[in-house]
Amino acid sequence: MTYNRILILIILAFAAQPDTFAQVKLGKTETGNASYYATRFNGKKTSFGEVHNSTELLAAHKSYPLNTMLEVTNLDNDEKVIVRVNDRGPFSKNRVVDVSKEAARLLGIIAKGVANVSIRVVGMEGMVLLGSNEDIDPKSGKVITMRTKH
């Protein structure tokens, strides 16, 4: 093979792996529908090789890198929770995120199964980076917005 052919093959090999170098901008938002993992997925391996635990605050997203931290807000009741991306999905055309059953419970979507949500990137590599007027309730994992005096 010639040098040019080898170079082209190397470039194509890296181009075929978009998740390897995936980056996401802090603060990026999306809106759409969210659903939650069925009970049968508890204890099964995710696409990243982790074991899914329905009692943890986890999520599946189509493109965000592993360990991206997302704030999910149920737009119907304004409940919020922070989840960690550890899987790929959802595989339903009209959904932007799948969350664990515990996250769904905190968001108040268990009864309906699907909710209109907003998701915002709030951290990476498992670390949460919130605004100066925000905090996380350590018991529930919910984001608390603190009002400041003007």
PDB file of C-alpha atoms in Angstrom:
ATOM      1  CA  MET A   1       0.000   0.000   0.000  1.00  0.00           C
ATOM      2  CA  THR A   2       1.108   3.493  -0.674  1.00  0.00           C
ATOM      3  CA  TYR A   3       1.578   6.113   1.996  1.00  0.00           C
ATOM      4  CA  ASN A   4      -1.549   8.031   0.861  1.00  0.00           C
ATOM      5  CA  ARG A   5      -3.766   4.937   1.156  1.00  0.00           C
ATOM      6  CA  ILE A   6      -2.504   4.183   4.654  1.00  0.00           C
ATOM      7  CA  LEU A   7      -3.094   7.786   5.713  1.00  0.00           C
ATOM      8  CA  ILE A   8      -6.649   7.696   4.336  1.00  0.00           C
ATOM      9  CA  LEU A   9      -7.383   4.442   6.195  1.00  0.00           C
ATOM     10  CA  ILE A  10      -6.134   5.929   9.469  1.00  0.00           C
ATOM     11  CA  ILE A  11      -8.279   9.059   9.010  1.00  0.00           C
ATOM     12  CA  LEU A  12     -11.349   6.946   8.204  1.00  0.00           C
ATOM     13  CA  ALA A  13     -10.757   4.753  11.254  1.00  0.00           C
ATOM     14  CA  PHE A  14     -10.845   7.776  13.564  1.00  0.00           C
ATOM     15  CA  ALA A  15     -13.793   9.347  11.752  1.00  0.00           C
ATOM     16  CA  ALA A  16     -15.865   6.183  12.290  1.00  0.00           C
ATOM     17  CA  GLN A  17     -15.597   6.519  16.082  1.00  0.00           C
ATOM     18  CA  PRO A  18     -17.384   9.783  17.005  1.00  0.00           C
ATOM     19  CA  ASP A  19     -18.018   8.796  20.647  1.00  0.00           C
ATOM     20  CA  THR A  20     -14.301   8.358  21.309  1.00  0.00           C
ATOM     21  CA  PHE A  21     -13.686  12.083  21.084  1.00  0.00           C
ATOM     22  CA  ALA A  22     -17.178  13.310  21.950  1.00  0.00           C
ATOM     23  CA  GLN A  23     -17.341  16.585  23.782  1.00  0.00           C
ATOM     24  CA  VAL A  24     -20.338  18.358  25.192  1.00  0.00           C
ATOM     25  CA  LYS A  25     -20.656  21.986  26.180  1.00  0.00           C
ATOM     26  CA  LEU A  26     -21.488  22.780  29.797  1.00  0.00           C
ATOM     27  CA  GLY A  27     -24.928  24.393  29.957  1.00  0.00           C
ATOM     28  CA  LYS A  28     -26.205  22.836  26.722  1.00  0.00           C
ATOM     29  CA  THR A  29     -29.962  22.224  26.916  1.00  0.00           C
ATOM     30  CA  GLU A  30     -32.475  20.046  25.096  1.00  0.00           C
ATOM     31  CA  THR A  31     -36.189  19.545  25.507  1.00  0.00           C
ATOM     32  CA  GLY A  32     -38.324  16.556  24.664  1.00  0.00           C
ATOM     33  CA  ASN A  33     -39.807  13.457  26.217  1.00  0.00           C
ATOM     34  CA  ALA A  34     -38.231  11.279  28.875  1.00  0.00           C
ATOM     35  CA  SER A  35     -39.112   7.764  29.918  1.00  0.00           C
ATOM     36  CA  TYR A  36     -37.610   5.408  32.462  1.00  0.00           C
ATOM     37  CA  TYR A  37     -36.003   1.980  32.460  1.00  0.00           C
ATOM     38  CA  ALA A  38     -38.304  -0.988  32.910  1.00  0.00           C
ATOM     39  CA  THR A  39     -37.718  -3.135  36.003  1.00  0.00           C
ATOM     40  CA  ARG A  40     -36.348  -5.954  33.831  1.00  0.00           C
ATOM     41  CA  PHE A  41     -33.211  -3.883  33.100  1.00  0.00           C
ATOM     42  CA  ASN A  42     -32.161  -3.735  36.781  1.00  0.00           C
ATOM     43  CA  GLY A  43     -28.933  -5.727  37.130  1.00  0.00           C
ATOM     44  CA  LYS A  44     -28.277  -5.852  33.360  1.00  0.00           C
ATOM     45  CA  LYS A  45     -25.152  -4.381  31.808  1.00  0.00           C
ATOM     46  CA  THR A  46     -25.376  -1.000  30.120  1.00  0.00           C
ATOM     47  CA  SER A  47     -23.730  -0.322  26.768  1.00  0.00           C
ATOM     48  CA  PHE A  48     -20.721   1.019  28.710  1.00  0.00           C
ATOM     49  CA  GLY A  49     -20.394  -2.234  30.686  1.00  0.00           C
ATOM     50  CA  GLU A  50     -21.738  -0.962  34.019  1.00  0.00           C
ATOM     51  CA  VAL A  51     -24.471  -2.850  35.823  1.00  0.00           C
ATOM     52  CA  HIS A  52     -27.718  -0.851  35.818  1.00  0.00           C
ATOM     53  CA  ASN A  53     -29.046  -0.145  39.308  1.00  0.00           C
ATOM     54  CA  SER A  54     -32.579   1.235  39.298  1.00  0.00           C
ATOM     55  CA  THR A  55     -32.064   2.861  42.727  1.00  0.00           C
ATOM     56  CA  GLU A  56     -29.250   5.121  41.471  1.00  0.00           C
ATOM     57  CA  LEU A  57     -29.665   8.394  39.583  1.00  0.00           C
ATOM     58  CA  LEU A  58     -28.639   7.267  36.093  1.00  0.00           C
ATOM     59  CA  ALA A  59     -29.584   8.023  32.496  1.00  0.00           C
ATOM     60  CA  ALA A  60     -29.199   6.962  28.891  1.00  0.00           C
ATOM     61  CA  HIS A  61     -28.535   9.523  26.173  1.00  0.00           C
ATOM     62  CA  LYS A  62     -27.874   9.005  22.471  1.00  0.00           C
ATOM     63  CA  SER A  63     -24.668  11.042  22.216  1.00  0.00           C
ATOM     64  CA  TYR A  64     -23.414  12.526  25.497  1.00  0.00           C
ATOM     65  CA  PRO A  65     -20.169  10.965  26.745  1.00  0.00           C
ATOM     66  CA  LEU A  66     -20.061   8.509  29.637  1.00  0.00           C
ATOM     67  CA  ASN A  67     -20.207  10.279  33.024  1.00  0.00           C
ATOM     68  CA  THR A  68     -21.832  13.447  31.678  1.00  0.00           C
ATOM     69  CA  MET A  69     -23.987  14.915  34.446  1.00  0.00           C
ATOM     70  CA  LEU A  70     -27.456  16.100  33.414  1.00  0.00           C
ATOM     71  CA  GLU A  71     -30.055  18.131  35.253  1.00  0.00           C
ATOM     72  CA  VAL A  72     -33.430  16.749  34.178  1.00  0.00           C
ATOM     73  CA  THR A  73     -36.467  18.982  34.806  1.00  0.00           C
ATOM     74  CA  ASN A  74     -40.029  17.709  34.502  1.00  0.00           C
ATOM     75  CA  LEU A  75     -41.705  20.647  32.752  1.00  0.00           C
ATOM     76  CA  ASP A  76     -45.151  19.643  34.054  1.00  0.00           C
ATOM     77  CA  ASN A  77     -44.304  19.920  37.770  1.00  0.00           C
ATOM     78  CA  ASP A  78     -40.872  21.673  37.817  1.00  0.00           C
ATOM     79  CA  GLU A  79     -39.248  18.766  39.714  1.00  0.00           C
ATOM     80  CA  LYS A  80     -35.517  18.469  39.034  1.00  0.00           C
ATOM     81  CA  VAL A  81     -32.899  15.782  39.520  1.00  0.00           C
ATOM     82  CA  ILE A  82     -29.273  15.303  38.490  1.00  0.00           C
ATOM     83  CA  VAL A  83     -28.383  12.050  36.758  1.00  0.00           C
ATOM     84  CA  ARG A  84     -25.184  10.540  35.392  1.00  0.00           C
ATOM     85  CA  VAL A  85     -25.096   9.232  31.813  1.00  0.00           C
ATOM     86  CA  ASN A  86     -23.981   5.606  31.852  1.00  0.00           C
ATOM     87  CA  ASP A  87     -25.838   4.128  28.876  1.00  0.00           C
ATOM     88  CA  ARG A  88     -26.910   4.741  25.278  1.00  0.00           C
ATOM     89  CA  GLY A  89     -30.517   5.368  24.333  1.00  0.00           C
ATOM     90  CA  PRO A  90     -33.345   6.019  24.318  1.00  0.00           C
ATOM     91  CA  PHE A  91     -34.121   4.045  21.205  1.00  0.00           C
ATOM     92  CA  SER A  92     -37.595   5.520  20.828  1.00  0.00           C
ATOM     93  CA  LYS A  93     -37.698   8.207  18.139  1.00  0.00           C
ATOM     94  CA  ASN A  94     -39.545  10.802  20.244  1.00  0.00           C
ATOM     95  CA  ARG A  95     -37.454  10.681  23.423  1.00  0.00           C
ATOM     96  CA  VAL A  96     -34.327  12.601  24.445  1.00  0.00           C
ATOM     97  CA  VAL A  97     -33.404  10.702  27.620  1.00  0.00           C
ATOM     98  CA  ASP A  98     -34.189   7.539  29.596  1.00  0.00           C
ATOM     99  CA  VAL A  99     -33.750   7.769  33.367  1.00  0.00           C
ATOM    100  CA  SER A 100     -33.515   5.173  36.116  1.00  0.00           C
ATOM    101  CA  LYS A 101     -36.617   4.302  38.103  1.00  0.00           C
ATOM    102  CA  GLU A 102     -35.379   6.288  41.130  1.00  0.00           C
ATOM    103  CA  ALA A 103     -34.833   9.401  38.992  1.00  0.00           C
ATOM    104  CA  ALA A 104     -38.301   8.899  37.482  1.00  0.00           C
ATOM    105  CA  ARG A 105     -39.798   8.664  40.974  1.00  0.00           C
ATOM    106  CA  LEU A 106     -38.135  11.942  42.016  1.00  0.00           C
ATOM    107  CA  LEU A 107     -39.316  13.604  38.818  1.00  0.00           C
ATOM    108  CA  GLY A 108     -42.874  12.352  39.335  1.00  0.00           C
ATOM    109  CA  ILE A 109     -43.160  10.448  36.058  1.00  0.00           C
ATOM    110  CA  ILE A 110     -43.761   6.897  37.311  1.00  0.00           C
ATOM    111  CA  ALA A 111     -47.550   7.047  36.873  1.00  0.00           C
ATOM    112  CA  LYS A 112     -47.476   8.500  33.344  1.00  0.00           C
ATOM    113  CA  GLY A 113     -44.372   6.658  32.143  1.00  0.00           C
ATOM    114  CA  VAL A 114     -43.335   9.551  29.908  1.00  0.00           C
ATOM    115  CA  ALA A 115     -42.892  13.244  30.677  1.00  0.00           C
ATOM    116  CA  ASN A 116     -42.019  16.440  28.845  1.00  0.00           C
ATOM    117  CA  VAL A 117     -38.581  17.410  30.155  1.00  0.00           C
ATOM    118  CA  SER A 118     -35.718  19.798  29.739  1.00  0.00           C
ATOM    119  CA  ILE A 119     -32.186  18.467  30.152  1.00  0.00           C
ATOM    120  CA  ARG A 120     -29.157  20.637  30.860  1.00  0.00           C
ATOM    121  CA  VAL A 121     -25.514  19.562  30.987  1.00  0.00           C
ATOM    122  CA  VAL A 122     -24.290  20.471  34.485  1.00  0.00           C
ATOM    123  CA  GLY A 123     -21.052  18.523  34.708  1.00  0.00           C
ATOM    124  CA  MET A 124     -18.655  16.010  33.272  1.00  0.00           C
ATOM    125  CA  GLU A 125     -16.656  13.055  34.493  1.00  0.00           C
ATOM    126  CA  GLY A 126     -19.130  12.594  37.341  1.00  0.00           C
ATOM    127  CA  MET A 127     -18.600  16.120  38.730  1.00  0.00           C
ATOM    128  CA  VAL A 128     -21.438  18.637  38.948  1.00  0.00           C
ATOM    129  CA  LEU A 129     -20.758  22.298  38.177  1.00  0.00           C
ATOM    130  CA  LEU A 130     -23.766  24.400  39.131  1.00  0.00           C
ATOM    131  CA  GLY A 131     -24.363  28.130  39.074  1.00  0.00           C
ATOM    132  CA  SER A 132     -23.540  30.280  42.107  1.00  0.00           C
ATOM    133  CA  ASN A 133     -27.218  30.415  43.078  1.00  0.00           C
ATOM    134  CA  GLU A 134     -27.741  26.633  42.842  1.00  0.00           C
ATOM    135  CA  ASP A 135     -27.120  23.754  45.217  1.00  0.00           C
ATOM    136  CA  ILE A 136     -27.971  20.056  45.419  1.00  0.00           C
ATOM    137  CA  ASP A 137     -30.088  18.578  48.185  1.00  0.00           C
ATOM    138  CA  PRO A 138     -27.858  15.708  49.413  1.00  0.00           C
ATOM    139  CA  LYS A 139     -30.839  13.547  50.416  1.00  0.00           C
ATOM    140  CA  SER A 140     -32.864  13.727  47.224  1.00  0.00           C
ATOM    141  CA  GLY A 141     -30.290  14.719  44.601  1.00  0.00           C
ATOM    142  CA  LYS A 142     -32.550  17.560  43.486  1.00  0.00           C
ATOM    143  CA  VAL A 143     -31.200  20.908  42.356  1.00  0.00           C
ATOM    144  CA  ILE A 144     -32.206  23.778  44.608  1.00  0.00           C
ATOM    145  CA  THR A 145     -32.192  27.283  43.184  1.00  0.00           C
ATOM    146  CA  MET A 146     -31.446  29.805  45.902  1.00  0.00           C
ATOM    147  CA  ARG A 147     -32.851  33.272  45.542  1.00  0.00           C
ATOM    148  CA  THR A 148     -30.528  36.149  46.139  1.00  0.00           C
ATOM    149  CA  LYS A 149     -31.427  39.636  47.306  1.00  0.00           C
ATOM    150  CA  HIS A 150     -30.979  42.404  44.756  1.00  0.00           C
TER     151      HIS A 150
END
